[in-house]
XYZ file of C-alpha atoms in Angstrom:
361
model
C 0.007 0.015 -0.052
C 1.217 3.633 -1.021
C -0.250 6.506 0.452
C -0.109 10.296 0.187
C -2.503 13.081 1.784
C -3.005 16.589 0.922
C -3.805 19.052 3.852
C -5.958 21.939 3.522
C -5.624 24.777 6.059
C -8.811 25.973 7.777
C -11.131 27.972 5.874
C -9.354 27.907 2.817
C -10.857 27.354 -0.453
C -9.875 23.762 -0.556
C -10.885 23.264 2.752
C -14.563 24.159 1.970
C -14.551 22.248 -1.113
C -13.292 18.967 0.891
C -15.927 19.563 3.144
C -18.800 19.641 0.460
C -17.619 16.211 -0.913
C -16.885 14.672 2.478
C -18.966 11.328 2.841
C -19.628 10.966 -0.731
C -19.402 7.239 -1.864
C -19.225 5.425 -5.168
C -20.911 2.259 -4.687
C -23.852 3.167 -6.312
C -22.273 4.617 -9.619
C -19.786 1.652 -9.685
C -22.964 -0.631 -9.583
C -24.242 0.385 -12.659
C -21.200 -0.647 -14.515
C -20.988 -4.381 -16.013
C -20.080 -6.610 -13.512
C -17.247 -8.022 -15.850
C -15.466 -4.702 -16.202
C -11.501 -5.340 -15.920
C -11.053 -1.763 -15.648
C -13.434 1.015 -14.210
C -13.035 4.508 -12.519
C -16.264 5.627 -10.413
C -15.987 9.415 -8.825
C -18.667 10.847 -6.693
C -17.750 14.551 -6.138
C -19.573 17.966 -5.283
C -20.828 19.438 -8.431
C -20.667 22.891 -7.505
C -16.946 22.755 -6.648
C -16.492 21.521 -10.416
C -18.066 24.479 -11.754
C -16.067 26.857 -9.661
C -12.983 25.243 -10.735
C -13.676 25.535 -14.399
C -12.596 29.010 -15.258
C -8.947 28.029 -15.621
C -9.463 25.199 -17.618
C -11.571 26.854 -20.028
C -8.865 29.740 -20.526
C -6.424 27.002 -21.280
C -8.857 25.932 -24.032
C -9.136 29.262 -25.820
C -5.720 29.728 -25.906
C -5.239 25.844 -27.280
C -7.469 26.743 -29.882
C -7.172 30.178 -30.515
C -11.005 30.874 -30.105
C -12.436 34.198 -30.851
C -14.398 35.838 -27.982
C -17.820 35.069 -29.572
C -17.008 31.141 -29.974
C -15.496 30.911 -26.296
C -18.496 32.295 -24.336
C -20.848 30.238 -26.054
C -18.888 27.183 -25.144
C -17.944 28.483 -21.933
C -21.712 29.005 -21.151
C -22.626 25.557 -22.313
C -19.736 23.815 -20.689
C -20.801 25.542 -17.200
C -24.504 24.930 -18.076
C -23.583 20.863 -18.423
C -21.885 20.810 -15.171
C -24.366 22.703 -13.415
C -26.941 19.781 -14.452
C -24.861 16.968 -13.418
C -25.177 15.697 -9.533
C -21.267 14.941 -9.600
C -21.306 11.110 -9.900
C -19.556 9.501 -12.793
C -18.447 5.915 -13.606
C -16.323 4.313 -16.595
C -16.151 1.001 -17.416
C -14.174 -1.352 -20.085
C -15.145 -5.202 -20.506
C -15.610 -7.972 -22.896
C -18.499 -7.227 -24.774
C -19.735 -10.585 -26.432
C -17.487 -11.409 -29.438
C -15.263 -8.516 -28.662
C -12.305 -7.964 -26.334
C -13.575 -4.323 -25.881
C -16.652 -2.637 -25.148
C -16.751 0.632 -22.731
C -19.712 2.258 -20.656
C -19.868 6.030 -19.368
C -22.532 7.228 -16.653
C -22.938 10.259 -15.327
C -25.856 11.254 -12.798
C -28.067 14.362 -14.029
C -30.928 16.634 -13.051
C -31.883 16.410 -16.843
C -30.497 13.755 -19.336
C -32.238 14.837 -22.323
C -31.137 18.547 -21.830
C -27.748 17.662 -20.522
C -27.148 15.150 -24.148
C -28.621 18.490 -26.209
C -25.811 20.992 -24.412
C -23.234 18.063 -24.932
C -24.078 17.969 -28.535
C -23.909 21.776 -29.030
C -20.793 21.845 -27.073
C -19.150 19.223 -29.700
C -20.105 21.268 -32.746
C -18.877 24.542 -31.152
C -15.526 23.061 -30.344
C -15.323 21.081 -34.039
C -15.586 24.276 -35.378
C -12.752 26.065 -33.163
C -10.634 23.180 -33.999
C -11.164 23.446 -37.850
C -10.865 27.157 -37.960
C -7.299 26.779 -35.978
C -6.724 24.211 -38.464
C -7.399 26.507 -41.541
C -5.748 29.298 -39.860
C -2.427 26.831 -39.384
C -2.598 25.729 -42.961
C -3.011 29.243 -44.625
C 0.117 30.307 -42.551
C 1.972 27.331 -44.084
C 0.635 28.464 -47.545
C -1.143 25.104 -47.638
C -4.733 25.451 -49.299
C -7.812 22.911 -49.125
C -9.302 21.511 -52.104
C -12.471 22.104 -53.469
C -13.778 18.652 -52.116
C -11.957 19.101 -48.738
C -13.481 22.319 -48.056
C -17.098 20.992 -49.068
C -16.282 18.134 -46.831
C -15.198 20.019 -43.936
C -18.090 22.456 -44.145
C -20.822 19.711 -44.037
C -19.012 18.201 -41.095
C -18.918 21.664 -39.209
C -22.626 22.683 -39.993
C -24.039 19.138 -39.136
C -22.269 18.717 -35.818
C -23.611 22.459 -35.260
C -27.248 21.178 -35.496
C -26.571 17.713 -33.965
C -26.794 15.742 -36.838
C -24.945 12.857 -38.477
C -27.326 11.942 -41.188
C -25.841 14.634 -43.750
C -22.522 13.231 -42.789
C -23.352 9.746 -43.248
C -24.944 10.201 -46.762
C -21.982 11.869 -47.838
C -19.084 9.392 -46.381
C -21.414 6.150 -46.135
C -20.979 5.138 -49.938
C -17.177 5.391 -49.749
C -16.749 3.707 -46.358
C -19.170 1.001 -47.565
C -16.853 0.520 -50.489
C -13.868 -0.124 -48.075
C -15.948 -2.736 -45.920
C -17.481 -0.484 -43.256
C -21.185 -0.046 -43.337
C -22.587 2.854 -41.206
C -26.010 3.164 -39.932
C -27.789 6.008 -37.366
C -30.916 5.664 -35.940
C -33.228 7.492 -32.926
C -35.455 5.516 -30.846
C -37.317 6.406 -27.534
C -37.963 3.699 -24.951
C -40.542 4.834 -22.117
C -38.384 8.077 -20.606
C -35.191 6.871 -22.317
C -33.789 8.672 -25.617
C -31.263 7.325 -27.624
C -28.841 7.834 -30.546
C -26.978 4.981 -32.248
C -24.470 4.640 -34.542
C -24.072 0.739 -35.579
C -21.105 -0.309 -37.550
C -20.875 -3.499 -39.589
C -17.345 -4.328 -40.845
C -16.905 -6.804 -43.447
C -13.210 -8.206 -43.163
C -13.074 -9.877 -46.527
C -12.681 -6.361 -48.266
C -9.928 -5.419 -46.376
C -6.137 -6.237 -46.810
C -5.652 -9.639 -45.650
C -3.281 -10.147 -42.637
C -2.736 -9.630 -38.989
C -4.037 -6.172 -38.449
C -7.839 -7.118 -39.645
C -7.573 -10.038 -37.302
C -6.486 -8.274 -34.240
C -9.117 -5.281 -34.783
C -11.720 -8.190 -35.544
C -10.579 -9.702 -31.862
C -10.776 -6.288 -30.026
C -14.316 -4.902 -31.814
C -15.707 -7.723 -33.403
C -17.506 -7.346 -37.066
C -20.148 -5.843 -35.752
C -20.054 -2.909 -33.318
C -22.002 0.561 -32.443
C -21.856 3.737 -30.413
C -25.048 4.845 -28.124
C -25.573 7.971 -26.285
C -29.055 7.572 -24.151
C -30.694 10.200 -21.779
C -32.847 9.249 -18.793
C -34.499 11.645 -16.274
C -31.304 11.017 -13.759
C -28.492 9.512 -15.887
C -26.698 9.941 -19.388
C -24.790 6.940 -20.874
C -22.413 6.678 -23.714
C -21.462 3.124 -24.783
C -19.355 1.753 -27.733
C -19.244 -2.194 -28.150
C -21.526 -4.809 -29.998
C -23.961 -4.550 -27.102
C -23.680 -0.558 -26.818
C -27.488 0.158 -27.168
C -28.443 -2.090 -24.542
C -25.459 -0.969 -22.229
C -26.428 2.737 -22.820
C -29.840 2.024 -22.244
C -29.331 0.285 -19.366
C -26.939 2.851 -17.614
C -29.497 5.896 -18.473
C -32.317 3.849 -17.038
C -30.070 3.299 -13.693
C -30.232 -0.584 -14.284
C -27.507 -2.319 -11.977
C -24.806 -3.720 -14.044
C -23.727 -5.546 -10.891
C -19.759 -4.248 -10.881
C -19.760 -3.469 -7.271
C -21.169 -6.853 -6.303
C -18.639 -8.753 -8.659
C -16.514 -11.007 -6.377
C -12.928 -9.677 -7.502
C -14.419 -6.200 -7.350
C -15.826 -6.496 -3.863
C -12.862 -7.886 -2.330
C -10.640 -5.613 -3.685
C -12.764 -2.167 -3.052
C -14.463 -3.596 0.364
C -12.228 -1.030 2.489
C -12.647 1.925 0.013
C -15.752 3.729 0.184
C -14.123 7.183 -0.847
C -15.245 9.643 -3.035
C -13.074 8.039 -6.531
C -11.872 4.575 -7.017
C -9.913 3.112 -9.846
C -9.907 -0.757 -10.357
C -7.711 -3.056 -12.622
C -8.237 -6.659 -12.832
C -4.975 -7.654 -15.017
C -5.956 -11.370 -15.053
C -9.615 -10.504 -16.434
C -7.972 -8.194 -19.038
C -5.638 -11.105 -20.154
C -8.151 -13.127 -20.548
C -10.467 -10.593 -22.588
C -7.606 -10.490 -24.978
C -6.703 -13.702 -25.127
C -6.621 -14.123 -28.858
C -3.910 -11.537 -28.898
C -1.734 -12.737 -25.814
C 0.613 -15.697 -26.717
C -0.178 -19.090 -25.134
C 0.419 -19.596 -21.355
C 0.155 -16.156 -20.609
C -2.267 -15.521 -17.459
C -2.453 -14.034 -14.266
C -5.019 -14.764 -11.350
C -8.676 -13.418 -12.345
C -9.615 -12.550 -8.732
C -7.095 -10.295 -7.958
C -6.876 -6.343 -8.443
C -5.186 -3.319 -8.036
C -7.196 -0.121 -6.456
C -6.549 3.373 -6.175
C -8.821 4.986 -3.588
C -9.344 8.479 -2.974
C -11.202 9.501 0.198
C -11.915 12.966 1.717
C -10.956 13.089 5.335
C -11.970 16.043 7.761
C -9.398 18.077 6.470
C -7.418 16.331 4.284
C -7.763 14.467 1.018
C -5.995 11.084 0.576
C -5.196 8.351 -2.054
C -3.823 5.195 -1.804
C -2.734 2.709 -3.984
C -3.210 -0.969 -3.136
C -2.127 -4.247 -4.858
C -2.229 -7.688 -3.513
C 1.183 -9.452 -3.068
C 0.346 -12.869 -4.463
C -0.926 -10.668 -7.953
C 3.080 -8.810 -7.658
C 4.615 -12.346 -7.246
C 2.139 -13.395 -10.202
C 3.446 -10.731 -12.286
C 6.845 -11.135 -11.636
C 6.891 -14.914 -12.341
C 5.323 -13.912 -15.506
C 8.118 -11.699 -16.485
C 10.636 -14.234 -15.287
C 9.544 -16.943 -17.196
C 10.626 -18.204 -20.393
C 9.244 -15.849 -22.914
C 6.988 -14.827 -20.425
C 5.875 -18.098 -19.341
C 3.071 -19.037 -17.730
C 2.354 -18.724 -13.746
C 3.506 -21.408 -11.676
C 0.376 -23.692 -10.537
C 1.156 -22.683 -7.030
C 1.587 -19.077 -5.806
C 2.451 -18.268 -2.189
C -0.549 -17.193 0.249
C -1.522 -13.633 -0.101
C 0.706 -11.306 1.795
C 3.467 -13.885 1.974
C 6.907 -13.252 0.568
C 9.046 -15.798 -0.914
C 12.209 -17.100 0.877
C 15.369 -15.407 -0.323
C 17.503 -18.003 -2.441
C 20.632 -18.411 -0.536
C 22.609 -18.814 -3.896
C 21.341 -15.546 -5.198
C 23.575 -13.725 -2.931
C 26.648 -15.939 -3.736
C-alpha cells in the first residue's frame, strides 16, 4: 500500500471544497457498470465545486484553440450549464462485450438527461468548429490550401455537428466507407423515458487487406459494433461495443450492471468507500484479450489493483493497493521463458518468497 494525503488549511477554498465532498461514496455509480469490467473509474464529487474550478481550464482551452470571444463565450456557457446539471457522480468501465474484447460504458448522474445530451451535442459542434478554424489558419500560414472537395466535406461536418445531426455526414461518407467494407447506420429511439442515438458499424473484413491487422481489429471490436448515447431522467450514458445500445439504455435507466457486487471488485474495494475508486483486474484483462496474447500467459482473475481517494476532515488522501500474490504472479510471468505461464501454485496472499541462498553468492 502506498498512500499520500493533501492537507487543507482551515477556512481555505480547498478546505471548503473537501468539506462539501465529504461522505460521498462511489458504490451506487460503480454498480451501474457491467459486472465483468476489468477496468473502471468511479467518482462522486460536489458538482458546485467542479463549476467553481472551471475558469482556468476554460481559459487554457481558449488559448489552445485560439478561439474568438464569441465562440469561447458560447462554449464556456454550455460547459458550465452542463456541469450545473450534473449531480457529481460518474462511472467508466471497460469490459469484454460478447465476441469483442473491448466494450466501454460511461454513466453520469444528472438532473435532466435529455437537456444534458442536447447541450453536449452543441458543445461538440462548437468545439469541432473551433478546431477546424484553427487548422485552416495554420494551413494558410504554411501556404497550404484546401481542395474544393476537402472544403466541402469540412463544411458539411462543421454545419452538421453544429445542428447535432450525423445523417448528412453519413450520406456523404457512407458509400465511400461501404466500398471499403464499413457500413454505417444511424438511428434514434425512445423507450419510455429513455431517448437514444445509436451509430451501428458493420465491418466486412473480406474487403480489407488480408493480414494480422484485420484479425487483431476483429478480435478487439468484432465484426459488428456500435456507438450509443442515451438519456434518462437522472442518468446519461455513452457506450461503445457490439452491445452498446443495450448497455447505454441500462446505464441511462439506472439499471445495475453489478460491478460493485462482483466478487473480485467487492473484495478489492471493500475497504474503500471514498469519493473516487480506480480498479484494474490484470488477469481479467488478459483473459479478454486472449486472442492477442501468446499461449500460456495468464494472471489470477480474482486479484485487482485499486487506487482509492477519500475526503477526510481536513485532508484528501489517495492510496494505491496491490495484492502481494498478484505482484508475485506478475513477477513470475515476466521471469518465465518468453513471459511463460504463472506457476501452478503461488505463495499465499501476503507471503513473501524465501530468499535463494545462492542468489547472493
